[in-house]
Short mmCIF file of C-alpha atoms and ligand atoms in Angstrom, two decimals:
data_model
loop_
_atom_site.label_atom_id
_atom_site.label_comp_id
_atom_site.label_asym_id
_atom_site.label_seq_id
_atom_site.Cartn_x
_atom_site.Cartn_y
_atom_site.Cartn_z
CA MET A 1 143.35 103.85 124.66
CA ARG A 2 140.01 102.46 123.59
CA GLY A 3 137.91 99.30 123.73
CA THR A 4 139.74 96.33 122.23
CA ARG A 5 136.90 95.52 119.86
CA GLY A 6 136.70 98.96 118.25
CA ARG A 7 138.17 100.03 114.91
CA ALA A 8 140.39 102.99 114.14
CA SER A 9 138.03 104.54 111.59
CA VAL A 10 134.62 104.16 110.00
CA GLU A 11 133.05 105.28 106.73
CA ILE A 12 129.49 106.53 107.16
CA ASP A 13 127.05 107.40 104.38
CA ILE A 14 123.88 109.23 105.35
CA PHE A 15 120.93 109.13 102.96
CA THR A 16 118.84 112.20 103.56
CA LEU A 17 116.51 114.69 101.91
CA PHE A 18 118.38 117.45 103.75
CA PRO A 19 122.13 117.03 103.27
CA GLU A 20 122.69 120.71 104.04
CA TRP A 21 121.56 120.13 107.65
CA PHE A 22 124.85 118.30 108.23
CA GLN A 23 127.06 121.28 107.33
CA TRP A 24 127.00 122.42 110.95
CA PHE A 25 127.69 118.90 112.16
CA TYR A 26 130.88 118.67 110.09
CA THR A 27 132.28 121.70 111.89
CA GLN A 28 132.19 120.02 115.33
CA ARG A 29 135.62 119.46 116.82
CA HIS A 30 135.41 115.73 117.51
CA VAL A 31 133.87 115.12 114.09
CA ARG A 32 136.73 117.02 112.41
CA ASN A 33 139.22 115.07 114.53
CA ALA A 34 137.67 111.74 113.52
CA LEU A 35 137.70 112.72 109.83
CA ALA A 36 141.32 113.86 110.07
CA ALA A 37 142.16 110.46 111.61
CA GLY A 38 140.75 108.63 108.58
CA SER A 39 137.00 108.31 109.12
CA ARG A 40 134.63 109.45 106.40
CA LEU A 41 131.18 111.00 106.66
CA GLU A 42 129.23 111.70 103.47
CA CYS A 43 125.66 112.71 102.78
CA VAL A 44 123.74 111.42 99.79
CA GLY A 45 120.82 113.65 98.78
CA ILE A 46 117.96 111.25 98.10
CA ARG A 47 116.07 113.79 95.98
CA GLU A 48 119.00 114.13 93.58
CA HIS A 49 118.48 110.54 92.47
CA THR A 50 114.70 110.32 92.20
CA PRO A 51 113.46 108.79 88.96
CA LEU A 52 110.16 110.68 89.40
CA SER A 53 109.36 114.02 87.83
CA GLY A 54 109.43 117.28 89.74
CA GLY A 55 111.85 115.89 92.35
CA GLN A 56 109.10 113.78 93.91
CA VAL A 57 110.31 111.49 96.70
CA ASP A 58 107.25 110.65 98.77
CA ASP A 59 103.62 109.76 98.40
CA THR A 60 100.37 109.42 100.32
CA PRO A 61 99.97 106.20 102.33
CA PHE A 62 97.81 103.40 100.93
CA GLY A 63 94.80 102.88 103.17
CA GLY A 64 94.64 106.59 103.93
CA GLY A 65 95.98 108.60 106.83
CA ALA A 66 97.84 111.81 107.35
CA GLY A 67 101.29 112.61 106.06
CA MET A 68 103.57 111.38 103.34
CA VAL A 69 105.73 108.28 103.06
CA LEU A 70 109.20 108.04 101.47
CA ARG A 71 108.91 105.85 98.34
CA VAL A 72 110.75 102.55 97.99
CA ASP A 73 111.62 103.14 94.30
CA VAL A 74 113.20 106.49 95.20
CA MET A 75 115.32 104.98 97.98
CA GLU A 76 116.37 102.17 95.65
CA ALA A 77 117.50 104.68 93.01
CA ALA A 78 119.59 106.59 95.55
CA LEU A 79 121.21 103.42 96.94
CA ARG A 80 121.94 102.07 93.44
CA ALA A 81 123.46 105.39 92.37
CA ARG A 82 125.77 105.34 95.37
CA TYR A 83 126.81 101.68 95.45
CA GLY A 84 126.08 100.36 91.93
CA VAL A 85 124.42 97.19 93.24
CA ASP A 86 120.93 95.94 93.94
CA PRO A 87 120.24 97.39 97.43
CA MET A 88 118.98 93.95 98.49
CA GLU A 89 122.60 92.75 98.27
CA LEU A 90 124.05 95.78 99.99
CA ARG A 91 123.12 94.73 103.52
CA ASP A 92 125.28 91.60 103.19
CA ARG A 93 128.30 93.90 102.69
CA ARG A 94 127.66 96.68 105.20
CA ARG A 95 125.23 97.61 107.98
CA VAL A 96 122.33 99.53 106.46
CA VAL A 97 120.47 101.18 109.31
CA ALA A 98 116.94 102.55 108.92
CA LEU A 99 116.32 105.33 111.45
CA THR A 100 112.82 104.95 112.78
CA PRO A 101 111.12 105.70 116.13
CA GLY A 102 110.01 102.09 116.57
CA GLY A 103 113.47 100.63 115.81
CA ARG A 104 116.03 98.94 118.06
CA LEU A 105 116.79 101.39 120.86
CA LEU A 106 120.24 102.96 120.76
CA ASP A 107 122.40 102.31 123.82
CA ASP A 108 126.14 102.13 124.49
CA GLY A 109 126.32 98.49 123.37
CA TYR A 110 124.61 99.26 120.06
CA VAL A 111 126.95 102.24 119.54
CA SER A 112 130.00 100.03 120.16
CA GLU A 113 128.67 97.49 117.67
CA LEU A 114 128.33 100.18 115.01
CA ALA A 115 131.72 101.71 115.85
CA ALA A 116 133.31 98.31 115.21
CA GLU A 117 132.10 98.29 111.58
CA ASP A 118 134.22 99.38 108.59
CA SER A 119 131.30 101.13 106.99
CA LEU A 120 127.74 102.14 107.80
CA THR A 121 124.79 103.41 105.83
CA LEU A 122 122.16 105.45 107.67
CA LEU A 123 118.76 105.94 106.05
CA CYS A 124 116.80 108.99 107.20
CA GLY A 125 113.05 108.90 106.79
CA ARG A 126 110.92 112.01 106.54
CA TYR A 127 107.35 112.97 107.17
CA GLU A 128 105.49 109.83 108.24
CA GLY A 129 108.56 107.68 107.62
CA PHE A 130 109.54 105.00 105.11
CA ASP A 131 107.57 102.69 102.89
CA GLU A 132 107.96 99.52 104.99
CA ARG A 133 109.56 97.69 102.03
CA ILE A 134 112.65 99.89 102.46
CA VAL A 135 113.09 98.56 105.99
CA GLU A 136 112.18 95.00 105.05
CA HIS A 137 114.30 94.58 101.93
CA PHE A 138 117.14 97.12 102.06
CA ALA A 139 117.97 97.59 105.74
CA SER A 140 120.01 95.23 107.93
CA ASP A 141 119.02 97.09 111.12
CA THR A 142 116.54 99.55 112.52
CA LEU A 143 117.52 102.17 115.07
CA SER A 144 115.57 104.48 117.35
CA ILE A 145 117.12 107.16 119.55
CA GLY A 146 114.04 107.09 121.80
CA ARG A 147 110.36 106.39 121.87
CA TYR A 148 109.21 109.73 120.49
CA VAL A 149 108.69 110.86 116.92
CA LEU A 150 111.02 113.36 115.25
CA SER A 151 109.99 115.03 112.04
CA GLY A 152 112.79 113.17 110.32
CA GLY A 153 115.72 110.85 110.87
CA GLU A 154 118.39 113.58 110.48
CA PRO A 155 118.77 114.53 114.16
CA ALA A 156 118.88 110.79 114.96
CA ALA A 157 121.62 110.30 112.31
CA MET A 158 123.65 113.06 113.98
CA VAL A 159 123.20 111.39 117.36
CA VAL A 160 124.41 108.08 115.92
CA CYS A 161 127.42 109.67 114.16
CA ASP A 162 128.34 111.66 117.27
CA ALA A 163 128.17 108.61 119.52
CA VAL A 164 130.03 106.36 117.04
CA LEU A 165 132.77 108.83 116.10
CA ARG A 166 133.61 109.69 119.71
CA LYS A 167 134.38 106.01 120.30
CA LEU A 168 137.21 106.19 117.75
CA PRO A 169 140.78 106.96 118.83
CA GLY A 170 141.80 110.55 118.23
CA SER A 171 138.22 111.86 118.16
CA LEU A 172 138.28 113.13 121.73
CA GLY A 173 141.13 115.20 123.06
CA ASP A 174 141.68 112.85 125.98
CA ALA A 175 141.50 109.30 124.60
CA HIS A 176 140.75 107.92 128.03
CA SER A 177 137.48 109.75 128.40
CA ALA A 178 135.50 107.53 126.02
CA VAL A 179 136.64 104.38 127.82
CA GLU A 180 135.43 105.23 131.27
CA GLU A 181 132.21 107.08 130.64
CA SER A 182 128.57 106.45 131.35
CA PHE A 183 127.27 103.00 130.37
CA SER A 184 130.70 101.77 129.24
CA GLU A 185 132.00 98.29 130.05
CA ALA A 186 134.62 99.91 132.28
CA LEU A 187 131.77 101.13 134.49
CA GLU A 188 129.86 97.84 134.26
CA GLY A 189 127.20 99.55 132.13
CA ASN A 190 126.40 102.06 134.91
CA PRO A 191 126.07 105.85 134.63
CA GLU A 192 129.25 107.83 135.16
CA TYR A 193 130.35 109.00 138.62
CA PRO A 194 130.05 112.73 139.42
CA HIS A 195 132.82 115.13 138.41
CA TYR A 196 134.01 118.25 140.21
CA THR A 197 136.49 120.99 139.39
CA ARG A 198 137.74 124.23 140.98
CA PRO A 199 136.81 125.94 143.22
CA ALA A 200 137.01 123.19 145.84
CA GLU A 201 134.39 125.08 147.85
CA TYR A 202 131.66 127.30 146.43
CA ARG A 203 128.84 128.86 148.46
CA GLY A 204 129.66 126.31 151.15
CA TRP A 205 129.29 123.36 148.72
CA ARG A 206 132.42 121.32 149.23
CA VAL A 207 133.94 118.87 146.79
CA PRO A 208 134.11 115.41 148.47
CA ASP A 209 137.35 115.20 150.49
CA VAL A 210 138.40 111.93 148.90
CA LEU A 211 138.82 113.65 145.51
CA LEU A 212 141.27 116.11 147.03
CA SER A 213 143.19 113.38 148.87
CA GLY A 214 145.45 112.36 145.98
CA HIS A 215 144.85 108.73 147.03
CA HIS A 216 144.19 107.04 143.68
CA GLU A 217 142.84 103.73 144.97
CA ARG A 218 140.38 105.42 147.31
CA ILE A 219 139.31 107.80 144.53
CA GLU A 220 138.82 104.85 142.18
CA SER A 221 136.68 102.92 144.63
CA TRP A 222 134.69 106.06 145.57
CA ARG A 223 133.93 106.60 141.88
CA ARG A 224 132.85 102.97 141.30
CA GLU A 225 130.61 103.22 144.35
CA ARG A 226 128.93 106.47 143.16
CA SER A 227 128.47 104.99 139.70
CA ARG A 228 126.71 101.91 141.14
CA GLU A 229 124.58 104.12 143.40
CA ARG A 230 123.45 106.20 140.43
CA ALA A 231 122.47 103.03 138.56
CA GLN A 232 120.28 102.03 141.49
CA ASP A 233 118.73 105.50 141.84
CA ARG A 234 117.75 105.59 138.20
N1 ADE B 301 112.86 109.23 113.00
C1 ADE B 301 111.82 109.85 113.60
N2 ADE B 301 111.83 109.68 114.92
C2 ADE B 301 112.94 108.93 115.20
C3 ADE B 301 113.51 108.43 116.39
N3 ADE B 301 112.96 108.64 117.58
N4 ADE B 301 114.64 107.69 116.29
C4 ADE B 301 115.20 107.46 115.09
N5 ADE B 301 114.70 107.91 113.94
C5 ADE B 301 113.59 108.64 113.98
#
């Protein structure tokens, strides 16, 4: 079972200077499950498509300052090579998401939105980030996984793919677990209730009696209550 608005599969392209970083990611169980169920995850190496000599992809920022900025002509070449269209038109056909620390903050609602798409393109910046014209003219969305700066968008792309793919049916072993988890609609956007497993008592720390009662309605209402409490605490 899953949210009624979600799709069965999604095709994700990740534009990155470090496609090899994703090798490990592909080996993760739920990623493999999602791919086996029809989703697709491909990396496009931006450097492979640069029109500049010596594999150049970035440049110093106009106006001075530290660090390097990913060039707009290089990103355009990579997008054109992949899709065969002017990247300005691409965002009318699919969500093109620029990963940037100042972007729209990722939350469960944003993840569900992305998981409902047929196809997604994630653009990873490096060093100081993107030339702003990439964001302005090629991207449909910006996305931040938090208000801190990573040295590149790749870990953020993995976070997005992980969160999106686990919303798809067949990705998780127990299909129910993505429905009723933290911040989901089923929990009214609240954090998840606490879980316990065996032993029922450990060092004198007892599992709440209600969970051992076998009384499903009482368990359900206890869980809703804890979930609401956690929302208030945080
Ligand atoms: N690139 C660098 N930092 C980032 C962040 N916090 N979120 C998304 N992309 C990023």
